[in-house]
Short mmCIF file of C-alpha atoms in Angstrom, two decimals:
data_model
loop_
_atom_site.label_atom_id
_atom_site.label_comp_id
_atom_site.label_asym_id
_atom_site.label_seq_id
_atom_site.Cartn_x
_atom_site.Cartn_y
_atom_site.Cartn_z
CA MET K 1 -1.19 13.50 -10.75
CA THR K 2 -4.17 11.57 -9.55
CA GLY K 3 -7.25 10.86 -11.60
CA TYR K 4 -9.91 8.28 -12.38
CA ALA K 5 -12.07 7.53 -15.40
CA SER K 6 -14.26 4.65 -16.59
CA ALA K 7 -16.67 3.85 -19.40
CA GLN K 8 -18.63 0.96 -20.93
CA ILE K 9 -19.82 0.06 -24.38
CA GLY K 10 -21.75 -2.89 -25.81
CA ALA K 11 -19.38 -5.56 -27.12
CA ALA K 12 -20.67 -7.01 -30.37
CA ALA K 13 -18.88 -10.30 -29.94
CA ALA K 14 -18.71 -12.88 -32.70
CA SER K 15 -18.75 -16.65 -32.50
CA ALA K 16 -15.85 -18.86 -33.50
CA GLU K 17 -17.35 -19.12 -37.00
CA GLY K 18 -17.55 -15.35 -37.34
CA GLU K 19 -21.33 -15.12 -36.89
CA PRO K 20 -22.81 -12.73 -34.31
CA ARG K 21 -23.62 -14.47 -31.06
CA THR K 22 -27.16 -14.64 -29.79
CA GLY K 23 -28.29 -14.26 -26.19
CA PRO K 24 -27.54 -11.47 -23.74
CA GLN K 25 -25.44 -8.68 -25.20
CA ARG K 26 -22.04 -8.40 -23.61
CA ARG K 27 -20.59 -5.17 -22.27
CA LEU K 28 -16.98 -4.09 -22.47
CA GLY K 29 -15.96 -1.97 -19.48
CA MET K 30 -12.67 -0.19 -18.85
CA GLU K 31 -11.29 2.03 -16.13
CA MET K 32 -8.01 3.87 -15.62
CA ARG K 33 -6.60 5.06 -12.32
CA SER K 34 -3.69 7.42 -11.86
CA VAL K 35 -1.74 8.18 -8.70
CA ASN K 36 1.35 10.28 -8.12
CA SER K 37 4.74 8.94 -9.14
CA ARG K 38 7.98 10.54 -10.30
CA PHE K 39 8.14 8.14 -13.24
CA LEU K 40 5.69 6.37 -15.54
CA ASP K 41 4.60 3.02 -14.12
CA LEU K 42 1.96 1.10 -16.09
CA SER K 43 0.06 -1.95 -14.92
CA PHE K 44 -2.74 -3.85 -16.65
CA ARG K 45 -5.49 -6.10 -15.32
CA LEU K 46 -7.14 -7.61 -18.37
CA PRO K 47 -9.16 -10.78 -18.95
CA ASP K 48 -7.61 -13.42 -21.17
CA GLU K 49 -9.81 -12.38 -24.08
CA LEU K 50 -8.32 -8.87 -24.03
CA ARG K 51 -4.74 -9.77 -23.19
CA SER K 52 -3.67 -9.37 -26.82
CA PHE K 53 -4.69 -5.69 -26.67
CA GLU K 54 -2.13 -4.82 -23.99
CA PRO K 55 0.51 -3.49 -26.45
CA THR K 56 -2.12 -1.28 -28.09
CA LEU K 57 -3.31 0.05 -24.75
CA ARG K 58 0.26 0.62 -23.61
CA SER K 59 1.01 2.66 -26.73
CA LEU K 60 -2.10 4.79 -26.25
CA VAL K 61 -1.24 5.60 -22.64
CA THR K 62 2.48 6.28 -23.13
CA ALA K 63 1.71 8.63 -26.02
CA LYS K 64 -0.31 10.89 -23.71
CA ILE K 65 1.11 10.38 -20.20
CA LYS K 66 4.75 10.64 -19.16
CA ARG K 67 4.48 10.53 -15.37
CA GLY K 68 2.39 8.70 -12.80
CA LYS K 69 1.43 5.20 -11.67
CA ILE K 70 -1.31 4.18 -14.10
CA GLU K 71 -3.52 1.13 -13.68
CA VAL K 72 -5.70 -0.03 -16.58
CA ARG K 73 -8.51 -2.48 -15.90
CA ALA K 74 -10.94 -4.01 -18.35
CA ALA K 75 -13.72 -6.59 -18.11
CA ILE K 76 -16.33 -8.18 -20.33
CA GLU K 77 -19.66 -9.16 -18.84
CA GLY K 78 -23.20 -9.90 -19.97
CA GLN K 79 -26.27 -7.85 -19.10
CA ASP K 80 -27.08 -10.43 -16.45
CA GLY K 81 -24.06 -10.41 -14.17
CA ASN K 82 -25.30 -13.61 -12.46
CA ALA K 83 -25.62 -15.62 -15.66
CA LEU K 84 -23.63 -18.86 -15.75
CA PRO K 85 -22.45 -20.61 -18.90
CA ASP K 86 -24.34 -23.77 -20.02
CA PRO K 87 -21.83 -26.64 -20.18
CA ALA K 88 -22.16 -28.67 -23.37
CA PRO K 89 -23.35 -32.27 -22.81
CA ARG K 90 -20.40 -33.56 -24.80
CA MET K 91 -17.99 -31.75 -22.47
CA LEU K 92 -19.76 -33.14 -19.41
CA GLN K 93 -19.48 -36.66 -20.82
CA ARG K 94 -15.81 -36.11 -21.46
CA LEU K 95 -15.22 -34.87 -17.89
CA ALA K 96 -17.14 -37.86 -16.45
CA SER K 97 -14.99 -40.24 -18.50
CA VAL K 98 -11.78 -38.54 -17.36
CA GLN K 99 -12.93 -38.62 -13.75
CA ASP K 100 -13.71 -42.34 -13.95
CA THR K 101 -10.26 -43.02 -15.40
CA VAL K 102 -8.53 -41.01 -12.67
CA GLN K 103 -10.49 -42.67 -9.88
CA SER K 104 -9.77 -46.14 -11.29
CA TRP K 105 -6.07 -45.44 -10.78
CA LEU K 106 -6.45 -43.22 -7.72
CA PRO K 107 -9.46 -44.41 -5.69
CA ASP K 108 -8.93 -41.70 -3.07
CA ALA K 109 -9.14 -38.84 -5.63
CA ALA K 110 -11.94 -36.40 -4.81
CA PRO K 111 -14.73 -36.05 -7.40
CA LEU K 112 -15.02 -32.84 -9.40
CA SER K 113 -17.07 -30.07 -7.82
CA VAL K 114 -19.65 -27.98 -9.72
CA ALA K 115 -17.33 -24.97 -9.62
CA GLU K 116 -14.46 -27.01 -11.06
CA ILE K 117 -16.70 -28.39 -13.83
CA LEU K 118 -17.86 -24.90 -14.81
CA ARG K 119 -14.28 -23.63 -14.81
CA LEU K 120 -13.02 -26.50 -16.96
CA CYS K 121 -15.91 -26.13 -19.39
CA GLY K 122 -15.30 -22.40 -19.64
CA ALA K 123 -11.58 -22.90 -20.29
CA ALA K 124 -12.28 -25.44 -23.04
CA ALA K 125 -14.96 -23.34 -24.75
CA PRO K 126 -13.85 -21.15 -27.69
CA THR K 127 -13.53 -17.52 -26.66
CA ALA K 128 -15.40 -14.79 -28.43
CA ASP K 129 -13.45 -12.23 -30.37
CA THR K 130 -13.93 -8.61 -29.32
CA PRO K 131 -13.49 -6.20 -32.24
CA ALA K 132 -10.24 -4.24 -31.96
CA ASP K 133 -11.88 -0.97 -32.98
CA GLU K 134 -14.28 -1.20 -30.03
CA VAL K 135 -11.43 -1.73 -27.58
CA THR K 136 -9.46 1.16 -29.08
CA GLN K 137 -12.50 3.44 -29.13
CA LEU K 138 -13.27 2.72 -25.48
CA ALA K 139 -9.64 3.12 -24.41
CA GLU K 140 -9.37 6.50 -26.14
CA ALA K 141 -12.56 7.72 -24.45
CA VAL K 142 -11.42 6.60 -20.99
CA LEU K 143 -7.93 8.03 -21.52
CA ALA K 144 -9.39 11.40 -22.58
CA ALA K 145 -11.52 11.48 -19.41
CA LEU K 146 -8.49 10.57 -17.30
CA LEU K 147 -6.43 13.35 -18.87
CA ALA K 148 -9.24 15.81 -18.15
CA ALA K 149 -9.30 14.73 -14.50
CA ARG K 150 -5.52 15.06 -14.25
CA ALA K 151 -5.69 18.50 -15.90
CA GLN K 152 -8.16 19.70 -13.26
CA GLU K 153 -5.78 18.65 -10.52
CA GLY K 154 -2.92 20.26 -12.44
CA VAL K 155 -4.73 23.61 -12.40
CA ARG K 156 -5.08 23.35 -8.63
CA LEU K 157 -1.41 22.42 -8.16
CA VAL K 158 -0.22 25.27 -10.38
CA ALA K 159 -2.32 27.76 -8.38
CA MET K 160 -0.74 26.45 -5.17
CA LEU K 161 2.78 26.68 -6.63
CA ARG K 162 2.19 30.26 -7.80
CA SER K 163 1.02 31.19 -4.31
CA HIS K 164 4.18 29.69 -2.78
CA LEU K 165 6.38 31.38 -5.38
CA LYS K 166 4.83 34.73 -4.49
CA LEU K 167 5.68 34.17 -0.82
CA LEU K 168 9.17 32.99 -1.74
CA ARG K 169 9.79 36.06 -3.87
CA GLY K 170 8.64 38.22 -0.97
CA LEU K 171 11.18 36.57 1.32
CA THR K 172 13.89 37.08 -1.30
CA GLU K 173 13.02 40.77 -1.51
CA GLN K 174 13.29 40.98 2.28
CA ALA K 175 16.75 39.40 2.16
CA GLY K 176 18.08 41.79 -0.49
CA PRO K 177 18.19 45.00 1.63
CA LEU K 178 19.79 43.09 4.50
CA VAL K 179 22.96 42.45 2.50
CA PRO K 180 24.31 46.06 2.64
CA GLN K 181 23.48 46.19 6.36
CA LEU K 182 25.41 43.00 6.97
CA VAL K 183 28.33 44.32 4.96
CA GLU K 184 28.39 47.49 7.08
CA GLN K 185 28.25 45.44 10.27
CA GLN K 186 31.10 43.27 9.13
CA ARG K 187 33.04 46.33 8.01
CA GLN K 188 32.78 47.69 11.53
CA ARG K 189 33.92 44.35 12.89
CA PHE K 190 36.82 44.42 10.47
CA MET K 191 37.84 47.89 11.70
CA ASP K 192 37.75 46.64 15.28
CA ARG K 193 39.94 43.69 14.33
CA TRP K 194 42.27 46.06 12.50
CA ARG K 195 42.68 48.26 15.57
CA GLU K 196 43.24 45.17 17.66
CA ALA K 197 45.87 43.91 15.25
CA MET K 198 47.63 47.27 15.21
CA GLY K 199 47.61 47.35 19.01
CA LEU K 200 49.18 43.91 19.16
CA ALA K 201 51.73 44.91 16.57
CA GLU K 202 53.13 47.85 18.60
CA GLY K 203 56.53 46.87 19.73
CA SER K 204 56.08 43.18 18.86
CA ALA K 205 55.33 42.97 15.15
CA THR K 206 56.06 44.90 12.01
CA PRO K 207 53.36 46.97 10.29
CA GLU K 208 53.57 44.59 7.34
CA ALA K 209 52.61 41.63 9.55
CA ALA K 210 49.70 43.57 11.03
CA GLN K 211 48.54 44.51 7.55
CA ASP K 212 48.68 40.88 6.40
CA ARG K 213 46.57 39.80 9.36
CA ALA K 214 44.05 42.54 8.69
CA LEU K 215 43.78 41.56 5.02
CA SER K 216 43.25 37.91 5.98
CA GLU K 217 40.48 38.91 8.36
CA ALA K 218 38.85 41.09 5.71
CA THR K 219 38.94 38.28 3.15
CA ALA K 220 37.41 35.79 5.59
CA PHE K 221 34.65 38.23 6.48
CA ALA K 222 33.88 38.96 2.84
CA ILE K 223 33.54 35.27 1.96
CA ARG K 224 31.40 34.56 4.98
CA ILE K 225 28.87 37.36 4.49
CA ASP K 226 28.58 37.48 0.69
CA VAL K 227 25.00 36.31 0.11
CA ALA K 228 24.17 38.71 -2.71
CA GLU K 229 24.93 35.98 -5.26
CA GLU K 230 22.57 33.54 -3.54
CA VAL K 231 19.78 36.14 -3.51
CA THR K 232 20.29 36.81 -7.22
CA ARG K 233 20.14 33.11 -8.07
CA LEU K 234 17.02 32.66 -5.97
CA GLU K 235 15.28 35.41 -7.93
CA SER K 236 16.44 33.84 -11.20
CA HIS K 237 15.13 30.37 -10.29
CA ILE K 238 11.78 31.78 -9.15
CA THR K 239 11.39 33.64 -12.45
CA GLU K 240 12.21 30.49 -14.43
CA ILE K 241 9.68 28.40 -12.47
CA GLU K 242 6.99 31.01 -13.10
CA ARG K 243 7.85 30.93 -16.81
CA LEU K 244 7.56 27.13 -16.95
CA LEU K 245 4.21 27.15 -15.14
CA THR K 246 2.91 29.68 -17.68
CA LYS K 247 4.31 27.69 -20.60
CA GLY K 248 2.81 24.38 -19.45
CA GLY K 249 3.49 21.03 -21.11
CA GLU K 250 5.90 18.41 -19.80
CA VAL K 251 7.80 20.50 -17.26
CA GLY K 252 7.74 18.24 -14.19
CA LYS K 253 11.34 17.01 -14.36
CA ARG K 254 12.71 20.49 -15.07
CA LEU K 255 10.75 21.83 -12.11
CA ASP K 256 12.25 19.05 -9.97
CA PHE K 257 15.73 20.32 -10.82
CA LEU K 258 14.86 23.97 -10.17
CA ILE K 259 13.33 23.13 -6.79
CA GLN K 260 16.57 21.38 -5.83
CA GLU K 261 18.51 24.49 -6.83
CA LEU K 262 16.17 26.71 -4.80
CA HIS K 263 16.76 24.55 -1.74
CA ARG K 264 20.51 24.68 -2.30
CA GLU K 265 20.56 28.48 -2.44
CA ALA K 266 18.25 28.88 0.57
CA ASN K 267 20.43 26.49 2.57
CA THR K 268 23.59 28.40 1.61
CA LEU K 269 21.89 31.66 2.54
CA GLY K 270 21.24 30.32 6.02
CA SER K 271 24.72 28.89 6.49
CA LYS K 272 26.34 32.22 5.57
CA SER K 273 23.95 34.26 7.67
CA SER K 274 25.44 36.39 10.42
CA ALA K 275 22.11 37.97 11.38
CA LEU K 276 19.09 36.45 13.07
CA GLU K 277 16.67 38.02 10.58
CA LEU K 278 18.45 36.44 7.62
CA THR K 279 18.44 33.08 9.36
CA ARG K 280 14.67 33.34 9.86
CA ILE K 281 14.20 34.17 6.17
CA SER K 282 16.29 31.15 5.19
CA VAL K 283 14.20 28.81 7.39
CA ASP K 284 10.92 30.19 6.00
CA MET K 285 12.26 29.73 2.47
CA LYS K 286 13.17 26.10 3.09
CA VAL K 287 9.73 25.34 4.51
CA LEU K 288 8.05 26.77 1.38
CA ILE K 289 10.48 25.03 -0.96
CA GLU K 290 9.91 21.66 0.72
CA GLN K 291 6.14 22.07 0.31
CA MET K 292 6.68 22.91 -3.36
CA ARG K 293 8.94 19.89 -3.83
CA GLU K 294 6.19 17.52 -2.67
CA GLN K 295 3.72 19.00 -5.14
CA VAL K 296 6.08 19.37 -8.09
CA GLN K 297 6.61 15.59 -8.06
CA ASN K 298 2.92 15.27 -8.95
CA LEU K 299 3.17 17.43 -12.07
CA GLU K 300 3.90 15.94 -15.45
#
């Protein structure tokens, strides 16, 4: 299921010596996105300072979500998003010395740009430690909001599935009364074949041979028109899907299987059909089932 959630909190970062840092307060922001997927696929986009929290975040997400493509992003920024770090004079002296050494050996080497100096100074500076409880607290809040968003979509999907199941059950009920009619039609066809066989048997075949042919025809007809079993299984699968939707929980994979079985029975119903009306019912069933299949893959 799809969903999106984000939140921010103030990050009370500490210096390398463990003392609170002065200056603009930093903010820890996190967002989680979820899109449809048959399996659980997690991806993380974290700054280096938060990379060590990936196992913790992964455990939090996998404990609550079993299906979907989930992307977790986090960032740490100051109140002034345009603020640039102040390079230490000692670091600048060190970079100037290194640059002079490189250019003495490689005269054609390009001098360092301002952007490169800022990047090198930032990489060499000690990183602030973000408290683990703040990261966990923020992740739990964002995850709860994401689950709420996914639940809202789940309610909509369940309502759609119930509507389709109602239509599917109606088609199944239409198919049921057609079975005796088809049997009667095929019985009449069998009697015609029987009379034909008896006519061919007069003077050229024994009654036993005619009877064997008639029995073979009757057996073939019975196998071809027997769709009562398919109708019964369709009703059973529809009832089970309705039960799972009422029960809730992690039912996505079981629903996947039941939808496959529904399609199998509807397809068999159409292949055995000897009446135009039953063929139409089979086609309408397969259209509904295919629409349900697309949505069931979004449910957890």
